[in-house]
Coordinates of C-alpha atoms in Angstrom, one line a residue:
X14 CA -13.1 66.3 -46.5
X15 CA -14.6 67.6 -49.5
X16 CA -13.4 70.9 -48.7
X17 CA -10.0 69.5 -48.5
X18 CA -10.0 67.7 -52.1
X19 CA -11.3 71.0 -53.8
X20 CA -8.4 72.9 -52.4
X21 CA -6.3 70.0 -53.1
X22 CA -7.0 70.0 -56.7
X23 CA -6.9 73.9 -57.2
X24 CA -2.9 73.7 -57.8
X25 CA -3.3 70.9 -60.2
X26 CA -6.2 73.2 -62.5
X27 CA -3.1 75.7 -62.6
X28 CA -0.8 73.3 -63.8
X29 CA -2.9 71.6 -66.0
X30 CA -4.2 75.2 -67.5
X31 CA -1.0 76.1 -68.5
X32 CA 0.6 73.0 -70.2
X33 CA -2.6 72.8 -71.8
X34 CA -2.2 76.6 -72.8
X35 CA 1.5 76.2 -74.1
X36 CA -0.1 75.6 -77.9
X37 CA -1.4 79.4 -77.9
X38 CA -4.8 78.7 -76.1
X39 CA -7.2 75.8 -74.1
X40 CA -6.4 72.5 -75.9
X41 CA -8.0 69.4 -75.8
X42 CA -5.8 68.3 -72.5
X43 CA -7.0 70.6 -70.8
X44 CA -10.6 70.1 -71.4
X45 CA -9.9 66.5 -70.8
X46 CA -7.6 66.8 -67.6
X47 CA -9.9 68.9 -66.0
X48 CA -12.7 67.1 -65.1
X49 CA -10.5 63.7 -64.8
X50 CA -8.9 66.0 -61.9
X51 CA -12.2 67.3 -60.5
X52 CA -14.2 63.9 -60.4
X53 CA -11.0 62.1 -58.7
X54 CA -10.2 64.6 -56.4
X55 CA -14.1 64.6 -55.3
X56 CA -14.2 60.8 -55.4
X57 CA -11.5 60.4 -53.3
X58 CA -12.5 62.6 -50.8
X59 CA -16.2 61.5 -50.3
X60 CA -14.6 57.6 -50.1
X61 CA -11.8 59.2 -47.1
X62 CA -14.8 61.1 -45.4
X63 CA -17.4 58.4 -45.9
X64 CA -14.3 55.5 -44.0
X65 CA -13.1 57.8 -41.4
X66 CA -14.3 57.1 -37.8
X67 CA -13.2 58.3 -34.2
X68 CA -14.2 58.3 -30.4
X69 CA -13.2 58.7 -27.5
X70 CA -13.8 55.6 -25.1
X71 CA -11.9 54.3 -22.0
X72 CA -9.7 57.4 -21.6
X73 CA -8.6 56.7 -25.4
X74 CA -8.6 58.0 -28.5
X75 CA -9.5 55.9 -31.3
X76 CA -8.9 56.3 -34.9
X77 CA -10.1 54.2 -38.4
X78 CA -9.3 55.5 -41.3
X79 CA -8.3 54.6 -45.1
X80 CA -10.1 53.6 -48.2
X81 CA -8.3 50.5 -49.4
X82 CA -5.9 50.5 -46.2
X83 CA -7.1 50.2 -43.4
X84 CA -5.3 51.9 -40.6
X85 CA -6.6 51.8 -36.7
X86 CA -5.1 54.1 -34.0
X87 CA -5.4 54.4 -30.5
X88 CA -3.8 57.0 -28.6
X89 CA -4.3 57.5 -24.5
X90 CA -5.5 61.1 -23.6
X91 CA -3.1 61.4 -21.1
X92 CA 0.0 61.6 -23.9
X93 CA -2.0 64.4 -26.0
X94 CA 0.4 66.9 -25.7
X95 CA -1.5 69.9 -28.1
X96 CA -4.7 70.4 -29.6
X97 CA -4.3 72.5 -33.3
X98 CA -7.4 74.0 -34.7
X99 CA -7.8 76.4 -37.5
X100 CA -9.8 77.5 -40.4
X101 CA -9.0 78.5 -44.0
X102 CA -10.3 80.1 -46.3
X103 CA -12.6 77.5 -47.7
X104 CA -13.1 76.2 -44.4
X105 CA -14.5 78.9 -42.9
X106 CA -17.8 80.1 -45.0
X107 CA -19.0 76.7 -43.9
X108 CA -18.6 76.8 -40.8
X109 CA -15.4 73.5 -40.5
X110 CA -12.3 73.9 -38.6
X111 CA -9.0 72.1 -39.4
X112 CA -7.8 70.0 -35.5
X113 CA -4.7 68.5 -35.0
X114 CA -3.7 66.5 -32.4
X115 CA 0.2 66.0 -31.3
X116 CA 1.1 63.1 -28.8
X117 CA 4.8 62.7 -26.7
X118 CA 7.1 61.1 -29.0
X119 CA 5.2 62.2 -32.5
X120 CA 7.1 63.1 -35.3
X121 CA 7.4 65.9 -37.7
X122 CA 3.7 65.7 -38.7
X123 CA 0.8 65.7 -36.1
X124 CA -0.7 62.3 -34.8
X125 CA -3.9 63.3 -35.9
X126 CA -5.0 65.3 -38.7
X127 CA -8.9 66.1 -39.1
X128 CA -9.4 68.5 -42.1
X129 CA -13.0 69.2 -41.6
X130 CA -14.7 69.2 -38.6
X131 CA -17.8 71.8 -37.3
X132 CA -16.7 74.0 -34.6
X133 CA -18.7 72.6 -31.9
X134 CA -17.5 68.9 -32.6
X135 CA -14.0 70.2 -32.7
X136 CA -14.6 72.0 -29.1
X137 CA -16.7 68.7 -27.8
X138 CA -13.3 66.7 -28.7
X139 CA -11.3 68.9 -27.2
X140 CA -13.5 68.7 -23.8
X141 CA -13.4 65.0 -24.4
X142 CA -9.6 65.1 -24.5
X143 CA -9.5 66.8 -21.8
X144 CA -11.7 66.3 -19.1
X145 CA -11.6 64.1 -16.1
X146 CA -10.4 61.1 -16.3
X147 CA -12.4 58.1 -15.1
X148 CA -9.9 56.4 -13.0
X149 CA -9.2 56.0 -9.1
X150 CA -6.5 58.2 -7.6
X151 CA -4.7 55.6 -6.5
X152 CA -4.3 54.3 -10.2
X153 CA -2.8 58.0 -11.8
X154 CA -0.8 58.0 -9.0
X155 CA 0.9 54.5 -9.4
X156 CA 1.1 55.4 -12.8
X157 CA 3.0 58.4 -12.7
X158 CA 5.2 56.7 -10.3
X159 CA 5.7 53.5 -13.1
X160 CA 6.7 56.4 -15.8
X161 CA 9.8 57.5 -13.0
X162 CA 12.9 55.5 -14.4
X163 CA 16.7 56.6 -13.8
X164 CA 17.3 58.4 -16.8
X165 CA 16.4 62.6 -16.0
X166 CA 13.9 61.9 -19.5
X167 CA 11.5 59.7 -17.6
X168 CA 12.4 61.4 -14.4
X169 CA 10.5 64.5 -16.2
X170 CA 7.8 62.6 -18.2
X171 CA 6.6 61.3 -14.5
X172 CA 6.5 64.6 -13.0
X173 CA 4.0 65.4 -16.2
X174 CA 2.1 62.5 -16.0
X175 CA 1.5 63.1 -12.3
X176 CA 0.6 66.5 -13.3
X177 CA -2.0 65.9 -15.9
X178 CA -3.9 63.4 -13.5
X179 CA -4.2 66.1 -11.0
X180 CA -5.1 69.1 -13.9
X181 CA -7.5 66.4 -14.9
X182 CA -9.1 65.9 -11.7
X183 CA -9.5 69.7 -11.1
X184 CA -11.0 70.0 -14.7
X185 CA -14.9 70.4 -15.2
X186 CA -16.7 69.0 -17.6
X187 CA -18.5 71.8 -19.2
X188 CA -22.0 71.8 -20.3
X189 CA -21.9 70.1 -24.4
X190 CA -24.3 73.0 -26.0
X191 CA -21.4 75.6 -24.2
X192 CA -18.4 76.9 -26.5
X193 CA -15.3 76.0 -25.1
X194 CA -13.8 79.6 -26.6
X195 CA -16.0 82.2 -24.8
X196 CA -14.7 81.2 -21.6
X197 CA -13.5 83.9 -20.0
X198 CA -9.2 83.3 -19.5
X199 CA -7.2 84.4 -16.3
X200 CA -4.8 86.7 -18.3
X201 CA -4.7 87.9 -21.9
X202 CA -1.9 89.2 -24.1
X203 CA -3.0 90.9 -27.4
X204 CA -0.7 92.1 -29.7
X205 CA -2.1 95.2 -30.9
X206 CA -2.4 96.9 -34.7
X207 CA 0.6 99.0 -33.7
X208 CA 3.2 96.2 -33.2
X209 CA 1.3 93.8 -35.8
X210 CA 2.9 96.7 -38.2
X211 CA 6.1 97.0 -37.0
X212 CA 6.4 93.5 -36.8
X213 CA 5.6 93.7 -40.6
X214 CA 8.0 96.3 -41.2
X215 CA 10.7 94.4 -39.4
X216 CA 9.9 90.9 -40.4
X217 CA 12.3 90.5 -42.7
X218 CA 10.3 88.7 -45.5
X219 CA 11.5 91.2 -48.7
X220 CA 13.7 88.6 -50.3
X221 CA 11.3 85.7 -50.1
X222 CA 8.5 87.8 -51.4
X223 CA 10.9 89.1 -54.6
X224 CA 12.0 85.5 -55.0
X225 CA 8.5 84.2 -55.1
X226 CA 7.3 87.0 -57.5
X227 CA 10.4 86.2 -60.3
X228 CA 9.3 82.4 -60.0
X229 CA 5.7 83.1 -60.8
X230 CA 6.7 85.6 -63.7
X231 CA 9.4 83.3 -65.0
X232 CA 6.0 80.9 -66.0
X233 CA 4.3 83.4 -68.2
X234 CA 6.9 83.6 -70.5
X235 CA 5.3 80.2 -72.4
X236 CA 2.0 82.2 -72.5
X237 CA 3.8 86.0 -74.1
X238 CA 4.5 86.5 -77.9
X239 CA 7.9 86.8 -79.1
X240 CA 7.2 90.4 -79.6
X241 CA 5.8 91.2 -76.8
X242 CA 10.2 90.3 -75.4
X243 CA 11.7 92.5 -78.3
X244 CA 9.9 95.4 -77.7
X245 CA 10.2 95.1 -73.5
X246 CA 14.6 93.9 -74.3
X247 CA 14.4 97.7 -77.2
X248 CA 12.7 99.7 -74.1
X249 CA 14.7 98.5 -71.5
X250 CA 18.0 99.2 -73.3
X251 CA 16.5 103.0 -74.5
X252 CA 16.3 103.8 -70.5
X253 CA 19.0 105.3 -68.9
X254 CA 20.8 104.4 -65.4
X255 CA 18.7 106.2 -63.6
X256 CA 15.5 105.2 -64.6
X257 CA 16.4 101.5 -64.2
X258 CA 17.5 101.8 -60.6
X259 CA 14.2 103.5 -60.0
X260 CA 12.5 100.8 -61.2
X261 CA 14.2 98.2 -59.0
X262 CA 13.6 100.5 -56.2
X263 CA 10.0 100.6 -57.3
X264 CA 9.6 96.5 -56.9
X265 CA 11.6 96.1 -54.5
X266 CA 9.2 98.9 -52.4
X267 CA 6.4 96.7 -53.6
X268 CA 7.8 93.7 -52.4
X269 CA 8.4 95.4 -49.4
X270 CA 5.0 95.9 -48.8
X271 CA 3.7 92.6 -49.9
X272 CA 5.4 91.3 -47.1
X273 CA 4.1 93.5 -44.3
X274 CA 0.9 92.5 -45.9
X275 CA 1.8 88.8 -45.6
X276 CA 2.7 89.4 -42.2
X277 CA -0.5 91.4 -41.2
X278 CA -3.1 88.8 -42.3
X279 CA -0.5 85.6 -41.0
X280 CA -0.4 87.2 -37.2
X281 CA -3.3 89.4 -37.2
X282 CA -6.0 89.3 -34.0
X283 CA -2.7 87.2 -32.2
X284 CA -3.9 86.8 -28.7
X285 CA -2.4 84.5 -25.8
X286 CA -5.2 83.4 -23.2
X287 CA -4.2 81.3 -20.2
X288 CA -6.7 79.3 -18.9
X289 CA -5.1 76.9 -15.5
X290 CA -2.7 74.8 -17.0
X291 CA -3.4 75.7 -20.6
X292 CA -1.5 78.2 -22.6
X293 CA -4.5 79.0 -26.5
X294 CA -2.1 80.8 -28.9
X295 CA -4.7 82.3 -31.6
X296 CA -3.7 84.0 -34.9
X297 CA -5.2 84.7 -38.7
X298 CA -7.1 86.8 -40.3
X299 CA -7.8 84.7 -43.2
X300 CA -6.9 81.4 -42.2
X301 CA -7.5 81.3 -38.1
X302 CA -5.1 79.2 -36.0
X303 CA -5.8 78.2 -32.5
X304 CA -2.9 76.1 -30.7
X305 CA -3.7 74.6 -27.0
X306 CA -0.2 73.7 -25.3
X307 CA -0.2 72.8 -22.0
X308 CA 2.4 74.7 -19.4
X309 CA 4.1 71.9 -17.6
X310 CA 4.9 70.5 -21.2
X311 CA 7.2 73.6 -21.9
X312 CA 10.9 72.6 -21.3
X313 CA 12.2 76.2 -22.5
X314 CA 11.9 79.6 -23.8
X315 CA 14.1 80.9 -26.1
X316 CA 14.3 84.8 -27.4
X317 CA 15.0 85.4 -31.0
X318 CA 15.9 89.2 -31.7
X319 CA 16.5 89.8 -35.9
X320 CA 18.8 91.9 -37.3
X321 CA 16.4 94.6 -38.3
X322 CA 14.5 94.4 -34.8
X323 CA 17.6 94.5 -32.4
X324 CA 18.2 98.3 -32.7
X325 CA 14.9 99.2 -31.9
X326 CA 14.9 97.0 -29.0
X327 CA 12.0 94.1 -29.9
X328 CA 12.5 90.2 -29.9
X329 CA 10.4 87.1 -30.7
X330 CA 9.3 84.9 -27.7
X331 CA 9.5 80.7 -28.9
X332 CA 9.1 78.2 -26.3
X333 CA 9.6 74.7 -26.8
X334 CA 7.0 72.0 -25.9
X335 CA 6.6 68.0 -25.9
X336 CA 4.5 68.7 -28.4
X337 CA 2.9 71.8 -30.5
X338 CA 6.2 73.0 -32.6
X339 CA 6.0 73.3 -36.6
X340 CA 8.2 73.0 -39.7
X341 CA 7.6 76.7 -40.4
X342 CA 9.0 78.1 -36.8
X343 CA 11.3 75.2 -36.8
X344 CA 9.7 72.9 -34.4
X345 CA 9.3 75.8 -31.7
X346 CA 6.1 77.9 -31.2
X347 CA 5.7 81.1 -31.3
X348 CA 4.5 82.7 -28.1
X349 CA 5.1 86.4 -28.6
X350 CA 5.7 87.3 -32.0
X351 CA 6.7 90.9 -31.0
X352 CA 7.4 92.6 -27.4
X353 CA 10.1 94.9 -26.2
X354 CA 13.2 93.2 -24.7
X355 CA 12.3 95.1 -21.2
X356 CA 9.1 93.9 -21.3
X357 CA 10.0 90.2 -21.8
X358 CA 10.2 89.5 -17.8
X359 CA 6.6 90.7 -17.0
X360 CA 5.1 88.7 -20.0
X361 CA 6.6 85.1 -18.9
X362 CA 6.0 86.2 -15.2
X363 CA 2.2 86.5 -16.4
X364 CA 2.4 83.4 -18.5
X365 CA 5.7 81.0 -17.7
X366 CA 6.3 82.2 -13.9
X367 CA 9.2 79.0 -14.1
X368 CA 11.1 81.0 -16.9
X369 CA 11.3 84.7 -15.7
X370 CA 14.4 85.5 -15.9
X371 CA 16.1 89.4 -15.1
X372 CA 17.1 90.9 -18.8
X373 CA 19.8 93.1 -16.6
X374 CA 21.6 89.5 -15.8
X375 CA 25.6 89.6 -17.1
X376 CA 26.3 86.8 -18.9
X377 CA 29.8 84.9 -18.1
X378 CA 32.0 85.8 -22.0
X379 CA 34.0 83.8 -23.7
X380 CA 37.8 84.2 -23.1
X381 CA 39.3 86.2 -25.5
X382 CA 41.6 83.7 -27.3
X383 CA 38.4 82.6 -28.7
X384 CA 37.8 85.8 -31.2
X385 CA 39.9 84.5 -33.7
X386 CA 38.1 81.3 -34.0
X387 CA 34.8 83.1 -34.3
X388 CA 36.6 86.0 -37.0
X389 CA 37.8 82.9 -39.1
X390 CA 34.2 80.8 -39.3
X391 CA 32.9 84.5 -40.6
X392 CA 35.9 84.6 -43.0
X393 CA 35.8 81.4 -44.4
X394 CA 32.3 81.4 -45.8
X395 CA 33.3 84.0 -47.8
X396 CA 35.8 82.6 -49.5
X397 CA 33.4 81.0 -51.4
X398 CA 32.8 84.0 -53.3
X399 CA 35.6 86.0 -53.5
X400 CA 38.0 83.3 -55.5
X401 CA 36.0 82.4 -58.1
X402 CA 34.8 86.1 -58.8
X403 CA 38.7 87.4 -58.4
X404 CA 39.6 84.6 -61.0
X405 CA 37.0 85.0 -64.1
X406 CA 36.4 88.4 -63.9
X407 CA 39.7 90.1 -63.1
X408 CA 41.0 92.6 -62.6
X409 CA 37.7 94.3 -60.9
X410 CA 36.7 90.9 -59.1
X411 CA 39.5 91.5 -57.0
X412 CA 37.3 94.2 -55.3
X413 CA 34.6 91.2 -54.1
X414 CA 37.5 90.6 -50.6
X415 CA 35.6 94.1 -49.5
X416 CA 33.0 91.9 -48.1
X417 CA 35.5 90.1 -45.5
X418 CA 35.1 93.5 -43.9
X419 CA 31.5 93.2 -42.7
X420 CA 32.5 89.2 -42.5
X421 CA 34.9 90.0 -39.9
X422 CA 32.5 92.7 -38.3
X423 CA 29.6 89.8 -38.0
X424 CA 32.0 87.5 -36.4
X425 CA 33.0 90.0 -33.8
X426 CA 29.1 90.4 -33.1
X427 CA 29.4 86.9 -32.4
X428 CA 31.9 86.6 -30.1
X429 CA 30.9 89.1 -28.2
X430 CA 27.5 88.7 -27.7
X431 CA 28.1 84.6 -26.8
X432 CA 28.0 83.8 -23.4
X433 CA 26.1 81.9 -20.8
X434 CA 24.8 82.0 -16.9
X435 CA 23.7 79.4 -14.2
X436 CA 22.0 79.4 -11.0
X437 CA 20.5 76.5 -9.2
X438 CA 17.6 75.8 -10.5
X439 CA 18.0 77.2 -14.7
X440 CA 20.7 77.7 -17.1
X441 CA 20.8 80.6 -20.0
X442 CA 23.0 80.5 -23.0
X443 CA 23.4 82.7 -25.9
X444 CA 24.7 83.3 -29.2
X445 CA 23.9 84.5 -32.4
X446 CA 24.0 83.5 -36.2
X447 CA 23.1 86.7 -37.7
X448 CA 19.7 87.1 -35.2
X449 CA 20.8 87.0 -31.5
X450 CA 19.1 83.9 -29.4
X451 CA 19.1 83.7 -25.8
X452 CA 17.3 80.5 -24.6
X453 CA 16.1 79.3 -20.9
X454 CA 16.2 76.0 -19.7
X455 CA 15.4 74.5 -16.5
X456 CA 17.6 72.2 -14.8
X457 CA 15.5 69.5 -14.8
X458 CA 14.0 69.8 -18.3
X459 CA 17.9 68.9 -19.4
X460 CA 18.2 65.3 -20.8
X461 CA 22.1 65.6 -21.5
X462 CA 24.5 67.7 -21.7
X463 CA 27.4 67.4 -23.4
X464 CA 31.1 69.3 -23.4
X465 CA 33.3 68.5 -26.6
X466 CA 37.0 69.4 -27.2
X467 CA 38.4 69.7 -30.7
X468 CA 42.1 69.0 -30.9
X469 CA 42.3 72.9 -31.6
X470 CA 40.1 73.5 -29.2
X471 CA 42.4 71.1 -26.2
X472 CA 45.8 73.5 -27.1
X473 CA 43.9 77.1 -26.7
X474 CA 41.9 75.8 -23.6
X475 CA 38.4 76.0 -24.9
X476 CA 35.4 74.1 -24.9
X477 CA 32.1 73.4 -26.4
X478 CA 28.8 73.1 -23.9
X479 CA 25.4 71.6 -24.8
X480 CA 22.4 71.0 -23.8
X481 CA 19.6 68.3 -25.2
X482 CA 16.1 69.0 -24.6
X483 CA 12.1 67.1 -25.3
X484 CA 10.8 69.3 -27.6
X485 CA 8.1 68.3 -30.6
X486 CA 9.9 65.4 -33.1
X487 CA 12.4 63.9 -30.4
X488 CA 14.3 66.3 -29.1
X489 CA 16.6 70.0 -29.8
X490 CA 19.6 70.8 -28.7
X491 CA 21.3 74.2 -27.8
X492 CA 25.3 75.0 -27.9
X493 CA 27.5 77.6 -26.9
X494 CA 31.2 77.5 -29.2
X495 CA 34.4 77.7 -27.6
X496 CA 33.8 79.0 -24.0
X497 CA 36.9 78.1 -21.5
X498 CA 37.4 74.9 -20.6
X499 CA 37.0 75.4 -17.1
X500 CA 33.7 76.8 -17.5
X501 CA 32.4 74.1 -20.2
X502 CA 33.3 71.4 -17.0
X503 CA 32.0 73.3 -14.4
X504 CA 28.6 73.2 -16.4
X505 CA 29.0 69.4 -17.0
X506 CA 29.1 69.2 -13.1
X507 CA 26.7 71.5 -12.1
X508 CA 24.1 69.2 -14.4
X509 CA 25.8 66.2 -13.2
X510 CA 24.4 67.2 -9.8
X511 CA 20.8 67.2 -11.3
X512 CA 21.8 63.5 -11.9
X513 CA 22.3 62.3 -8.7
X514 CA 19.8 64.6 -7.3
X515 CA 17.1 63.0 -9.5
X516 CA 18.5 59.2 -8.3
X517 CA 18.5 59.9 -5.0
X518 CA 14.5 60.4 -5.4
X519 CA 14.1 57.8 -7.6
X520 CA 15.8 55.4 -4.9
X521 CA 13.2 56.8 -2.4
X522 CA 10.4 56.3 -4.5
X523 CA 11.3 53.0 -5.0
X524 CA 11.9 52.4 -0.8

């Protein structure tokens, strides 16, 4: 905890160092602010550390934590859905680890959140997690069967809790002294030095880099002399055209790098191990991540192909998981940050044998009364841009409608690459934004699915299919616009057979 309240407090010295700067050097704020910051921040953390308590006891996890408020959790280790751990910077020359703990039905922040634990606690509470549990047979089975309700949801959730109890019952408990990480996995993907640069060169992070660097300069201008802006405003002016797009080029090539350089230490050392039932995702070079998700949790794998990665063929691998999605990957996890489109079916057959699916499959289109729908959403954005421009600055603003051409080339892209395909057991949909996303889903991780008919939509005979998955806050949803009607119904009643199928065993569970 102390370790969290110095990096806590680092952005505040910043802040503090630069109002207290704005007077043309180190006032007395800032000599005053500083330690105020320094002694609360340490304060506060010693009192957290000092109040915090946890075990594990009767196949439960308990939690006491607060300084003036006193908050007590307790959360069952059969709902843990993904153990989190990771180092920082700080965290690492002494040896701590960063664990968080996701449960089914968490929201947007992790259940549990310990900053600063050793390594070997943090693998003794993951064994502890996820060992054995000590209860008869008889009682995980009843309770899997008391978790089977008649909506498809709970139909799912009992399969997994019936699932656990037996992973748990075939699970050893390893010796305490023993690291949980040397273990030796049944399969390992690495992604190696080569793709870790071509996923830097393709990742597509120039324009938050360049917006990032013009913040941070935009703050120094309090701490520059006046003169120091005439004679930069005189020089700039002196150069000619030439020399001034050279210079954009020239940050813009920097920025360029920065961000293969961001993505470099972010994914570096990126493994996937697969021990049983457990899928370890580890990244980071500076800061190391390790995410445990466990398999029968995943309810479906989606591909996500950028704009600069689809011509040379390579695509992102996300799954989503009761559990173990973030804010920064938009509640999905990243699996495979980089593999080659052909390769995608021998990687999930390796990993996810549920979700291979053949790349050379031919998806079902869209009709083609549906292009103009899909030209004019492209179009209308636009719009936006072009009027305003065309009325202050005319006559030359006229020239912004050029960019409905590539607007009406994007929407094509859309519309043609849109589509979806069924069998039995899994349905695949896909569409595309401006990156193309093809997602999996088995038919029985679907909790709804819904087909929707605008009055537009009703006279040109199309439809709009969804599907609602579990995933980590409550749930995500996937939809495919303005297929035909006939094939948005004859989705609605291929899942509608799921349904019953899923009652019928619920009735003779119940018999």
């Amino acid at each position: 905890m102390i370790v969290q309240g110095i990096k806590g407090f680092i952005i505040p010295l910043i802040i503090a160092f630069f109002i207290g700067s704005t007077g043309g050097g180190i006032g007395i704020f800032t000599l005053i602010i500083i330690p105020v910051i320094i002694l609360f921040s340490l304060g506060y953390s010693f009192l957290y550390w000092w109040t915090y308590r946890y075990y594990v006891k009767d196949n439960e996890l308990y939690i006491r934590q607060g300084i003036i408020i006193k908050k007590n959790r307790y959360i069952q280790r059969r709902r843990v859905q993904s153990f989190d751990k990771s180092a920082g910077i700080l965290q690492r020359p002494f040896g701590l680890v960063r664990v968080k703990i996701e449960t089914a039905g968490g929201g947007s922040e992790p259940d549990v959140d310990i900053d600063a634990l050793t390594v070997q606690e943090a693998n003794r509470l993951k064994r502890e997690l996820m060992k054995k549990m000590d209860v008869p047979e008889e009682t995980e089975q009843s309770q899997a069967e008391l978790n089977v309700h008649s909506e498809n949801e709970e139909h799912v959730e009992g399969e997994d809790v019936h699932q656990d109890a037996l992973e748990e019952e075939s699970t050893e408990v390893v010796d305490a002294e023993e690291e949980w990480t040397e273990a030796e996995p049944d399969d390992r993907w690495v992604l190696g030095n080569k793709r870790l640069f071509i996923a830097g060169m393709t990742s597509g992070g120039v324009g938050l880099v360049l917006s990032a660097v013009i913040a941070i300069v935009s703050q120094f201008d309090v701490l520059l002399p006046e003169t120091f802006y005439e004679s930069t405003v005189g020089y700039a002016l002196s150069l000619t055209t030439t020399l001034i797009a050279l210079f954009v080029v020239l940050i813009a090539l920097i920025a360029y790098l920065i961000s293969i350089g961001i993505t470099i230490v972010k994914y570096g050392q990126f493994s996937v191990d697969k021990r049983g039932n457990d899928l370890i995702v580890s990244r980071g070079l500076l800061e190391k991540k390790q995410l445990t998700l466990k398999v029968h949790r995943i309810t479906a794998v989606r591909y996500v192909s950028t704009i600069l990665r689809q011509p040379f063929g390579y695509t992102t691998i996300y799954v989503e998981s009761k559990g173990g999605g973030n804010a920064e990957e938009q509640q999905s996890t990243m699996l495979i940050p980089l593999v080659k489109r052909k390769e995608v079916d021998e990687v999930l057959r390796r990993f996810l044998p549920e979700f291979v699916f053949d790349e050379g499959i031919t998806l079902t289109k869209l009709p083609k009364r549906a292009r103009i729908r899909y030209w004019i959403r492209a179009i209308l954005p636009t719009f936006f841009v072009t009027l305003p421009l065309t009325y202050f600055f005319p006559p030359f603003g006229a020239l912004s409608f050029l960019i409905v051409i590539p607007a009406l080339w994007i929407g094509h892209l859309r519309y043609r690459h849109a589509g979806h395909y069924v069998t039995d057991d899994r349905l695949v949909m896909q569409w595309r934004l401006f990156n193309l996303n093809r997602v999996i889903v088995p038919k029985r991780r679907i909790q709804a699915a819904d087909v929707v008919q605008s009055p537009i939509q009703r006279f040109r005979k199309l439809s709009t299919f969804s599907v609602s998955i579990l995933s980590s806050i409550s749930g995500k949803s996937f939809e495919v616009l303005d297929l035909s009607e006939n094939d948005g119904f004859d989705l609605k009643d291929w899942f509608s057979k799921q349904q019953q199928q899923n009652k019928n065993e619920e009735e003779s569970i119940v018999d």
